[in-house]
Short mmCIF file of C-alpha atoms in Angstrom, two decimals:
data_model
loop_
_atom_site.label_atom_id
_atom_site.label_comp_id
_atom_site.label_asym_id
_atom_site.label_seq_id
_atom_site.Cartn_x
_atom_site.Cartn_y
_atom_site.Cartn_z
CA MET R 1 0.17 0.08 -0.31
CA PRO R 2 2.60 2.38 0.82
CA SER R 3 4.38 1.57 -1.90
CA GLY R 4 1.39 2.55 -4.50
CA THR R 5 1.04 5.40 -2.74
CA PHE R 6 4.67 6.33 -3.54
CA ILE R 7 4.06 5.79 -7.27
CA HIS R 8 1.23 7.35 -7.24
CA HIS R 9 3.32 10.55 -5.75
CA GLY R 10 5.73 10.51 -7.90
CA LEU R 11 3.72 10.26 -11.21
CA THR R 12 1.53 13.12 -10.04
CA GLN R 13 5.04 15.14 -9.47
CA ALA R 14 6.04 14.11 -12.70
CA ALA R 15 3.04 15.58 -15.24
CA LEU R 16 3.06 17.75 -12.58
CA LEU R 17 7.49 18.97 -13.93
CA LEU R 18 6.31 18.13 -17.75
CA TRP R 19 3.20 20.80 -17.55
CA LEU R 20 5.57 23.08 -16.04
CA VAL R 21 8.17 22.56 -18.56
CA GLY R 22 5.22 23.00 -22.00
CA CYS R 23 3.66 26.23 -20.37
CA GLY R 24 7.58 27.81 -19.82
CA HIS R 25 8.06 26.52 -23.20
CA THR R 26 5.02 28.23 -24.66
CA GLU R 27 5.78 30.98 -22.95
CA THR R 28 9.41 31.68 -24.04
CA SER R 29 8.39 30.60 -27.40
CA CYS R 30 5.47 33.07 -28.02
CA ARG R 31 7.61 35.86 -29.95
CA ASP R 32 5.12 38.49 -31.79
CA ARG R 33 3.73 41.97 -30.47
CA ARG R 34 0.79 41.23 -28.85
CA CYS R 35 2.52 38.79 -26.39
CA LEU R 36 4.61 41.62 -25.54
CA ALA R 37 1.98 43.83 -25.13
CA GLN R 38 0.23 41.03 -22.89
CA MET R 39 4.11 41.06 -21.13
CA LEU R 40 3.97 44.88 -20.37
CA ILE R 41 0.52 44.82 -19.14
CA SER R 42 1.10 42.42 -16.87
CA LYS R 43 3.59 44.28 -15.18
CA GLY R 44 0.80 46.89 -14.49
CA TYR R 45 2.47 49.84 -13.87
CA ILE R 46 -0.36 52.56 -13.72
CA SER R 47 1.46 54.80 -11.60
CA GLN R 48 3.56 58.28 -12.72
CA PRO R 49 7.35 56.45 -13.57
CA GLN R 50 9.61 57.68 -10.63
CA TYR R 51 13.21 58.53 -11.58
CA GLU R 52 15.45 59.53 -8.14
CA ASN R 53 14.30 62.99 -8.16
CA CYS R 54 10.63 62.25 -8.54
CA SER R 55 10.37 64.43 -11.77
CA GLN R 56 8.82 63.17 -14.75
CA VAL R 57 8.95 65.15 -18.02
CA ILE R 58 5.97 65.24 -20.94
CA SER R 59 7.05 66.94 -24.22
CA VAL R 60 4.34 68.21 -26.96
CA PRO R 61 6.83 67.88 -29.62
CA TYR R 62 3.25 69.27 -31.42
CA LEU R 63 -0.34 71.66 -30.84
CA GLU R 64 -2.74 71.99 -33.22
CA TYR R 65 -4.84 75.13 -31.27
CA GLN R 66 -8.13 76.09 -33.11
CA THR R 67 -11.09 78.57 -32.06
CA ILE R 68 -14.10 76.85 -32.40
CA THR R 69 -15.92 79.79 -31.09
CA VAL R 70 -15.76 83.41 -29.07
CA ASP R 71 -18.52 84.16 -26.99
CA THR R 72 -19.03 87.63 -27.66
CA LYS R 73 -21.38 88.66 -24.64
CA ASN R 74 -19.79 86.41 -21.83
CA LEU R 75 -16.20 87.30 -23.31
CA ARG R 76 -15.47 83.74 -23.49
CA LEU R 77 -13.08 81.16 -25.45
CA ILE R 78 -14.17 78.47 -26.74
CA SER R 79 -10.93 76.55 -28.26
CA LYS R 80 -9.82 72.51 -29.37
CA ILE R 81 -6.46 72.34 -28.95
CA THR R 82 -4.57 68.42 -30.02
CA ALA R 83 -1.40 67.26 -27.95
CA TYR R 84 1.05 65.03 -29.24
CA ILE R 85 2.26 63.88 -26.03
CA GLN R 86 5.61 61.70 -25.39
CA TRP R 87 7.29 61.03 -21.86
CA ARG R 88 9.41 57.90 -20.81
CA ASP R 89 9.00 55.38 -18.80
CA PRO R 90 11.31 52.85 -18.28
CA GLY R 91 9.13 49.98 -16.87
CA LEU R 92 7.57 49.76 -20.10
CA MET R 93 10.97 48.79 -21.87
CA TRP R 94 11.95 45.58 -23.54
CA ASN R 95 14.90 43.40 -24.55
CA MET R 96 14.96 43.51 -28.43
CA SER R 97 17.22 40.02 -28.18
CA HIS R 98 13.73 38.48 -26.99
CA TYR R 99 11.02 40.74 -29.07
CA ASN R 100 12.58 41.72 -31.82
CA TYR R 101 9.90 45.01 -32.36
CA ASP R 102 11.13 48.33 -31.81
CA GLU R 103 7.32 49.17 -30.52
CA VAL R 104 4.22 48.16 -29.91
CA THR R 105 0.31 49.29 -28.82
CA LEU R 106 -0.87 48.75 -25.30
CA PRO R 107 -4.66 49.83 -24.00
CA VAL R 108 -4.68 53.64 -22.29
CA ASP R 109 -6.34 52.26 -19.59
CA LYS R 110 -3.94 50.00 -18.86
CA VAL R 111 -0.49 51.84 -18.34
CA TRP R 112 0.17 55.61 -16.38
CA THR R 113 -0.75 58.77 -19.30
CA PRO R 114 -0.03 61.84 -17.60
CA GLU R 115 -2.98 65.25 -17.58
CA LEU R 116 -3.23 68.00 -19.02
CA HIS R 117 -5.75 71.03 -18.64
CA VAL R 118 -6.36 75.18 -19.65
CA ALA R 119 -5.31 76.81 -16.13
CA ASN R 120 -7.20 79.96 -17.22
CA GLY R 121 -10.20 77.91 -18.28
CA ILE R 122 -13.69 77.58 -16.87
CA VAL R 123 -14.35 74.60 -18.01
CA SER R 124 -11.89 72.68 -19.49
CA THR R 125 -11.51 68.63 -20.26
CA MET R 126 -9.35 66.54 -21.83
CA THR R 127 -9.53 62.67 -23.52
CA HIS R 128 -8.00 60.64 -25.41
CA ALA R 129 -8.06 60.62 -28.98
CA SER R 130 -7.34 57.00 -29.31
CA HIS R 131 -8.15 54.40 -27.04
CA ASP R 132 -4.32 52.69 -27.47
CA LEU R 133 -0.42 54.93 -27.25
CA THR R 134 2.37 53.64 -28.52
CA VAL R 135 5.39 52.25 -26.40
CA ARG R 136 8.70 51.58 -27.75
CA TYR R 137 11.67 50.16 -27.25
CA ASP R 138 13.48 51.81 -24.91
CA GLY R 139 10.29 53.00 -22.77
CA LEU R 140 9.63 56.07 -25.07
CA VAL R 141 5.53 56.64 -25.15
CA TYR R 142 4.49 58.79 -27.62
CA HIS R 143 0.23 59.18 -27.61
CA ILE R 144 -2.92 62.04 -28.44
CA VAL R 145 -4.96 64.06 -26.15
CA ILE R 146 -7.41 66.10 -27.03
CA ILE R 147 -8.16 69.28 -24.75
CA ASN R 148 -11.68 71.43 -25.29
CA ALA R 149 -11.59 74.40 -22.97
CA GLU R 150 -13.75 77.73 -21.92
CA VAL R 151 -11.40 80.50 -21.17
CA ASN R 152 -12.22 83.35 -19.63
CA CYS R 153 -11.04 85.97 -22.05
CA ASP R 154 -11.54 89.52 -21.22
CA VAL R 155 -10.99 90.37 -25.04
CA ASN R 156 -11.42 93.99 -26.11
CA MET R 157 -14.17 95.08 -27.67
CA PHE R 158 -13.89 98.22 -27.55
CA ASN R 159 -13.79 98.38 -31.05
CA TYR R 160 -16.58 96.12 -32.18
CA PRO R 161 -17.20 95.92 -35.25
CA PHE R 162 -13.33 96.50 -35.81
CA ALA R 163 -11.96 94.18 -32.36
CA ALA R 164 -8.68 92.85 -32.91
CA ASP R 165 -7.15 91.03 -29.43
CA THR R 166 -4.97 88.63 -28.26
CA CYS R 167 -5.89 85.72 -25.67
CA PRO R 168 -3.76 83.03 -23.90
CA VAL R 169 -4.79 79.70 -23.16
CA ALA R 170 -2.14 77.94 -20.65
CA ILE R 171 -1.22 74.68 -20.98
CA HIS R 172 -1.23 73.19 -17.68
CA THR R 173 -0.09 69.62 -16.70
CA SER R 174 -1.22 67.96 -12.64
CA GLU R 175 1.02 70.80 -10.23
CA ARG R 176 4.40 69.04 -8.78
CA ALA R 177 4.27 68.29 -4.69
CA GLY R 178 8.19 69.14 -3.50
CA GLU R 179 10.35 66.58 -5.79
CA CYS R 180 7.36 65.19 -7.17
CA GLY R 181 5.41 65.96 -10.29
CA THR R 182 5.08 66.60 -13.62
CA GLU R 183 7.34 68.72 -16.33
CA LEU R 184 5.95 70.30 -19.29
CA GLU R 185 7.76 71.36 -22.56
CA LEU R 186 5.70 72.69 -25.52
CA HIS R 187 7.90 72.75 -28.73
CA HIS R 188 5.61 73.93 -31.92
CA VAL R 189 2.08 74.80 -31.98
CA TRP R 190 0.08 75.38 -35.36
CA PRO R 191 -3.49 76.88 -35.51
CA THR R 192 -6.34 75.24 -37.51
CA GLY R 193 -9.71 76.07 -38.76
CA LYS R 194 -8.84 79.52 -38.93
CA THR R 195 -11.94 81.42 -39.48
CA ARG R 196 -15.10 80.99 -37.39
CA GLY R 197 -18.02 83.06 -37.73
CA ASP R 198 -17.16 85.96 -36.80
CA TRP R 199 -13.95 85.74 -35.59
CA LYS R 200 -10.63 84.78 -37.14
CA THR R 201 -7.58 83.71 -35.76
CA GLU R 202 -4.72 85.70 -37.16
CA SER R 203 -1.80 83.95 -35.00
CA VAL R 204 -0.84 81.59 -32.70
CA VAL R 205 2.71 81.81 -30.90
CA LEU R 206 3.92 80.23 -27.61
CA GLY R 207 5.17 81.40 -24.46
CA THR R 208 6.28 81.37 -21.36
CA GLN R 209 4.98 83.45 -17.74
CA GLY R 210 6.39 83.99 -14.66
CA TYR R 211 9.79 81.79 -13.88
CA GLY R 212 8.88 79.62 -16.54
CA ASP R 213 6.90 77.51 -15.20
CA THR R 214 3.64 78.43 -16.98
CA HIS R 215 3.34 77.82 -20.57
CA TYR R 216 0.35 79.46 -22.67
CA ILE R 217 -0.26 79.68 -26.52
CA MET R 218 -1.06 83.25 -27.45
CA VAL R 219 -3.96 83.71 -29.66
CA SER R 220 -4.05 86.45 -31.87
CA LEU R 221 -7.99 86.86 -32.74
CA LYS R 222 -10.08 89.60 -35.17
CA ILE R 223 -13.68 89.83 -35.93
CA GLN R 224 -14.93 89.97 -39.57
CA HIS R 225 -16.31 93.17 -39.55
CA THR R 226 -18.30 92.85 -42.45
CA ASN R 227 -21.10 91.56 -41.10
CA PRO R 228 -21.28 93.34 -37.77
CA PHE R 229 -21.10 96.34 -40.08
CA ILE R 230 -24.33 95.77 -41.79
CA THR R 231 -26.24 94.67 -39.66
CA LEU R 232 -24.87 97.13 -36.97
CA LEU R 233 -23.63 100.46 -38.54
CA LEU R 234 -24.83 100.61 -41.71
CA PRO R 235 -28.34 100.73 -40.58
CA THR R 236 -27.95 103.65 -37.67
CA ILE R 237 -26.33 105.73 -41.25
CA LEU R 238 -28.79 104.98 -43.21
CA ILE R 239 -31.56 106.05 -40.34
CA VAL R 240 -29.46 109.17 -39.39
CA LEU R 241 -29.25 110.14 -42.82
CA THR R 242 -32.67 109.92 -43.67
CA ASP R 243 -33.46 112.25 -40.30
CA VAL R 244 -31.34 114.33 -42.57
CA VAL R 245 -33.05 114.22 -45.86
CA SER R 246 -36.27 114.52 -43.75
CA PHE R 247 -35.97 117.65 -43.15
CA ALA R 248 -37.02 118.31 -46.95
CA LEU R 249 -40.60 118.03 -45.93
CA PRO R 250 -42.66 121.11 -45.65
CA LEU R 251 -42.79 121.74 -41.71
CA GLN R 252 -46.77 122.77 -42.39
CA GLY R 253 -49.62 119.44 -42.34
CA GLY R 254 -47.57 117.94 -39.89
CA GLU R 255 -45.99 115.07 -42.61
CA ARG R 256 -42.76 116.09 -41.19
CA ASN R 257 -43.10 115.54 -37.67
CA SER R 258 -45.01 112.15 -37.87
CA PHE R 259 -41.81 110.85 -40.18
CA LYS R 260 -39.41 112.10 -37.31
CA VAL R 261 -41.89 110.51 -34.86
CA THR R 262 -41.45 107.28 -36.61
CA LEU R 263 -38.02 106.93 -37.01
CA VAL R 264 -37.37 107.06 -33.22
CA LEU R 265 -39.98 104.65 -32.92
CA SER R 266 -38.22 102.08 -35.45
CA PHE R 267 -34.79 102.65 -33.88
CA THR R 268 -35.94 102.52 -30.37
CA MET R 269 -36.99 98.88 -31.52
CA PHE R 270 -34.22 98.38 -33.47
CA LEU R 271 -31.79 98.67 -30.55
CA ASN R 272 -34.36 96.36 -28.47
CA ILE R 273 -33.61 93.61 -31.27
CA LEU R 274 -30.16 93.58 -31.50
CA ASN R 275 -29.30 94.56 -27.65
CA GLU R 276 -28.91 90.40 -27.09
CA LYS R 277 -26.79 90.51 -30.19
CA LEU R 278 -24.47 93.64 -28.76
CA PRO R 279 -21.47 92.40 -26.95
CA GLY R 280 -20.66 92.09 -23.25
CA ASP R 281 -19.71 94.83 -21.21
CA GLY R 282 -16.30 94.39 -19.58
CA GLU R 283 -12.90 96.40 -18.95
CA CYS R 284 -13.09 97.95 -21.86
CA SER R 285 -17.07 98.37 -22.51
CA PRO R 286 -17.68 98.51 -26.38
CA ILE R 287 -18.66 102.10 -27.77
CA ILE R 288 -20.93 101.15 -29.97
CA ARG R 289 -23.53 101.43 -26.66
CA ILE R 290 -22.61 104.79 -26.89
CA HIS R 291 -22.95 105.52 -30.98
CA PHE R 292 -26.35 104.22 -30.66
CA CYS R 293 -27.04 106.34 -27.73
CA ILE R 294 -25.68 109.72 -29.69
CA CYS R 295 -27.82 108.59 -32.44
CA LEU R 296 -30.81 108.22 -30.47
CA VAL R 297 -30.14 112.10 -28.68
CA LEU R 298 -29.44 113.58 -32.74
CA MET R 299 -32.91 111.67 -33.56
CA VAL R 300 -34.81 113.07 -30.48
CA LEU R 301 -33.43 116.76 -30.69
CA SER R 302 -34.57 116.60 -34.86
CA MET R 303 -37.43 115.49 -33.81
CA LEU R 304 -38.33 117.96 -31.01
CA VAL R 305 -36.66 121.44 -32.80
CA SER R 306 -39.09 120.25 -35.92
CA LEU R 307 -42.20 120.16 -33.53
CA VAL R 308 -40.96 123.51 -32.33
CA LEU R 309 -40.51 125.37 -35.35
CA THR R 310 -43.70 123.89 -36.35
CA ARG R 311 -45.61 126.19 -33.61
CA VAL R 312 -43.24 128.81 -34.54
CA ALA R 313 -44.35 128.71 -38.54
CA LYS R 314 -48.05 128.50 -37.05
CA ASP R 315 -47.67 131.69 -34.14
CA GLY R 316 -44.32 133.51 -34.84
CA GLY R 317 -43.46 132.01 -31.43
CA ILE R 318 -43.33 129.39 -28.19
CA ARG R 319 -46.45 129.09 -26.00
CA LEU R 320 -46.97 126.33 -23.74
CA CYS R 321 -50.04 125.07 -22.79
CA CYS R 322 -49.86 127.43 -19.45
CA PHE R 323 -49.01 130.61 -21.06
CA SER R 324 -51.18 130.48 -23.67
CA LYS R 325 -52.96 133.92 -24.10
CA LYS R 326 -56.65 134.39 -22.77
CA VAL R 327 -59.64 135.99 -24.06
CA GLU R 328 -59.68 139.26 -22.02
CA PRO R 329 -63.64 140.75 -20.69
CA LYS R 330 -62.87 143.90 -22.94
CA THR R 331 -61.91 141.73 -25.36
CA ALA R 332 -65.63 140.70 -25.24
CA ARG R 333 -67.24 143.86 -24.56
CA SER R 334 -64.86 144.89 -27.51
CA MET R 335 -66.57 141.92 -30.26
CA GLU R 336 -69.80 142.94 -27.94
CA ASP R 337 -69.14 146.80 -29.19
CA ASN R 338 -68.70 145.21 -33.11
CA VAL R 339 -71.87 143.87 -33.11
CA ASP R 340 -73.82 146.64 -31.99
CA GLU R 341 -71.81 148.51 -34.29
CA GLU R 342 -72.69 146.31 -37.15
CA ILE R 343 -76.29 145.71 -35.34
CA LYS R 344 -76.58 150.04 -34.97
CA PRO R 345 -76.48 150.70 -39.09
CA ASP R 346 -79.96 148.45 -39.10
CA ILE R 347 -81.54 149.90 -36.85
CA SER R 348 -80.89 153.44 -37.73
CA VAL R 349 -80.71 152.94 -41.22
CA ILE R 350 -84.03 154.69 -41.77
CA GLN R 351 -81.94 158.16 -40.18
CA LEU R 352 -78.96 157.81 -42.87
CA ASP R 353 -79.55 158.03 -46.35
CA GLY R 354 -78.25 155.74 -49.27
CA SER R 355 -74.81 157.37 -50.06
CA GLU R 356 -73.92 157.43 -46.46
CA GLU R 357 -75.02 153.11 -46.12
CA GLU R 358 -72.69 152.70 -48.89
CA LYS R 359 -69.84 154.52 -47.60
CA LEU R 360 -70.51 152.47 -44.15
CA ILE R 361 -70.43 148.99 -45.61
CA LEU R 362 -67.09 150.28 -47.78
CA ARG R 363 -65.55 151.01 -44.56
CA LYS R 364 -66.10 147.16 -43.14
CA VAL R 365 -64.80 145.65 -45.67
CA VAL R 366 -62.07 147.70 -46.84
CA LYS R 367 -61.56 147.56 -43.16
CA PHE R 368 -61.68 143.33 -43.22
CA LEU R 369 -59.86 143.20 -46.73
CA GLU R 370 -56.68 145.18 -44.47
CA ASN R 371 -57.10 142.73 -41.34
CA PHE R 372 -57.05 139.65 -44.07
CA GLN R 373 -54.48 140.86 -45.41
CA ALA R 374 -52.22 141.93 -42.35
CA LYS R 375 -52.80 138.55 -40.68
CA ASP R 376 -51.46 136.41 -44.28
CA MET R 377 -48.60 139.10 -44.12
CA GLU R 378 -47.90 138.25 -40.68
CA ASN R 379 -48.23 134.51 -41.31
CA GLU R 380 -45.82 134.93 -43.86
CA ASN R 381 -43.16 136.29 -41.51
CA TYR R 382 -44.01 133.76 -38.83
CA GLN R 383 -43.02 131.49 -41.92
CA ARG R 384 -40.37 132.77 -43.36
CA PHE R 385 -38.93 132.92 -39.56
CA ALA R 386 -39.17 129.29 -39.04
CA ASP R 387 -37.87 128.24 -42.85
CA THR R 388 -34.77 130.95 -41.61
CA LEU R 389 -34.79 128.78 -38.51
CA ASP R 390 -34.69 125.21 -39.64
CA LYS R 391 -32.46 125.57 -42.39
CA THR R 392 -29.86 126.76 -39.80
CA PHE R 393 -30.48 123.66 -38.26
CA PHE R 394 -30.83 121.26 -41.19
CA TRP R 395 -26.66 123.05 -41.51
CA ILE R 396 -25.86 122.37 -37.88
CA TYR R 397 -27.47 118.77 -37.80
CA LEU R 398 -25.92 118.15 -40.70
CA PHE R 399 -22.44 119.19 -39.79
CA VAL R 400 -23.00 117.41 -36.00
CA ALA R 401 -23.80 113.98 -37.61
CA VAL R 402 -20.94 114.10 -40.22
CA SER R 403 -18.21 115.18 -38.03
CA TYR R 404 -19.72 112.48 -35.31
CA PHE R 405 -19.61 109.62 -38.05
CA CYS R 406 -15.81 110.49 -39.08
CA ALA R 407 -15.16 111.23 -35.76
CA MET R 408 -16.80 107.67 -33.97
CA THR R 409 -15.39 105.38 -37.04
CA THR R 410 -12.27 107.06 -36.41
CA VAL R 411 -12.41 106.15 -32.51
CA MET R 412 -13.55 102.57 -33.57
CA VAL R 413 -10.81 101.76 -35.96
CA MET R 414 -7.50 103.86 -34.12
CA TYR R 415 -7.91 103.53 -30.95
CA THR R 416 -6.47 101.04 -28.36
CA CYS R 417 -8.03 100.50 -25.23
CA SER R 418 -4.89 98.28 -22.90
CA ILE R 419 -6.33 94.92 -21.22
CA ASN R 420 -4.60 92.79 -18.46
CA HIS R 421 -4.82 89.18 -20.58
CA PHE R 422 -2.82 87.78 -17.90
CA PHE R 423 -5.14 88.27 -14.42
CA TRP R 424 -5.77 84.65 -13.80
CA HIS R 425 -1.52 84.25 -13.26
CA ASN R 426 -1.12 87.50 -11.02
CA ASP R 427 -4.05 86.01 -8.83
CA ASN R 428 -2.20 82.56 -8.64
CA ALA R 429 0.90 84.06 -7.62
CA ASN R 430 -0.75 86.62 -5.01
CA PHE R 431 -2.31 83.38 -3.22
#
């Protein structure tokens, strides 16, 4: 019985030895890329590579920058950055005498990968461009990541719609805690999709801030002023021009006043509709808001002057409702006397002969015609005086309008408002 047990154990040990030898032979005989990848994955190195100084250098040889849109209402820059990154992980090295391959692909979630984000971004998310990354035999790892960021960029909107400014997009990696952490090295950047909506990306340049530990992409932006000029500035020019030409309408009849009131109401509705499209307030508030206000003031002033001149053309002056002429009692008595005078001839007609009655009637007719002619001359004088004032105001209004538009256009194009685009870095430094 003991001898049988001994033989049974011997056979079992021999079978186990043969199985181990077969597995070892099978493992060592696997020399393809998939076996190499499986060997590297089995190491389970998902922590940051750590050298003696506990610092890891993340090299970014190439960046692709793309402006998605510029939110002029909230002054935010929405961008997309594609980063080609590489770093060295000694734990992923292999001997080319066993695996004769220069490179192999590994799943992203099986090895350590650095995190990149936008330091001055309100929203910043990093996604992997692929589920795999490439590892070289000497431990050099290649990968591509995509960063979508919404940057709080106080763009200079003072010259809108002729605005042009720069906005920094700070690329940052994980913070260093003592000697441990990561260091970022940026080499080249290239813009893609330069034109988006009304904004155009003029150029992108790499730079550093502080002691060189903050890397950023300085994005030069310029608005394509054709669309904003047509939708914002051109209507104001045309409406003010129409208001100037409306002086050709006569003062009498009320056509000019009605037309000017319609223009003011139309311009007010125009401003209400475009209020949502106007850029938001910032450190350099858009001067186009002041432009709209001045245009509205000019049009209202023109309307009020037209109303006043209409009254001047009728009464020869300005009389408010509280200063209107009142009918005095003596005027009423004089009217009664006139009536009595008109009635008396009828009563005393029997006392006059025919020639005296005809003379009295002729005197009344002549007096009536003289009063009517005097009234016409007075009205003509009023109208002549009102027309003189109207022409004078027309030329003043035309000169002021033309001078204002020339000055405002010059300010919009030439004036530069300076903004501190690195306020976020200063706040961090103070903190």
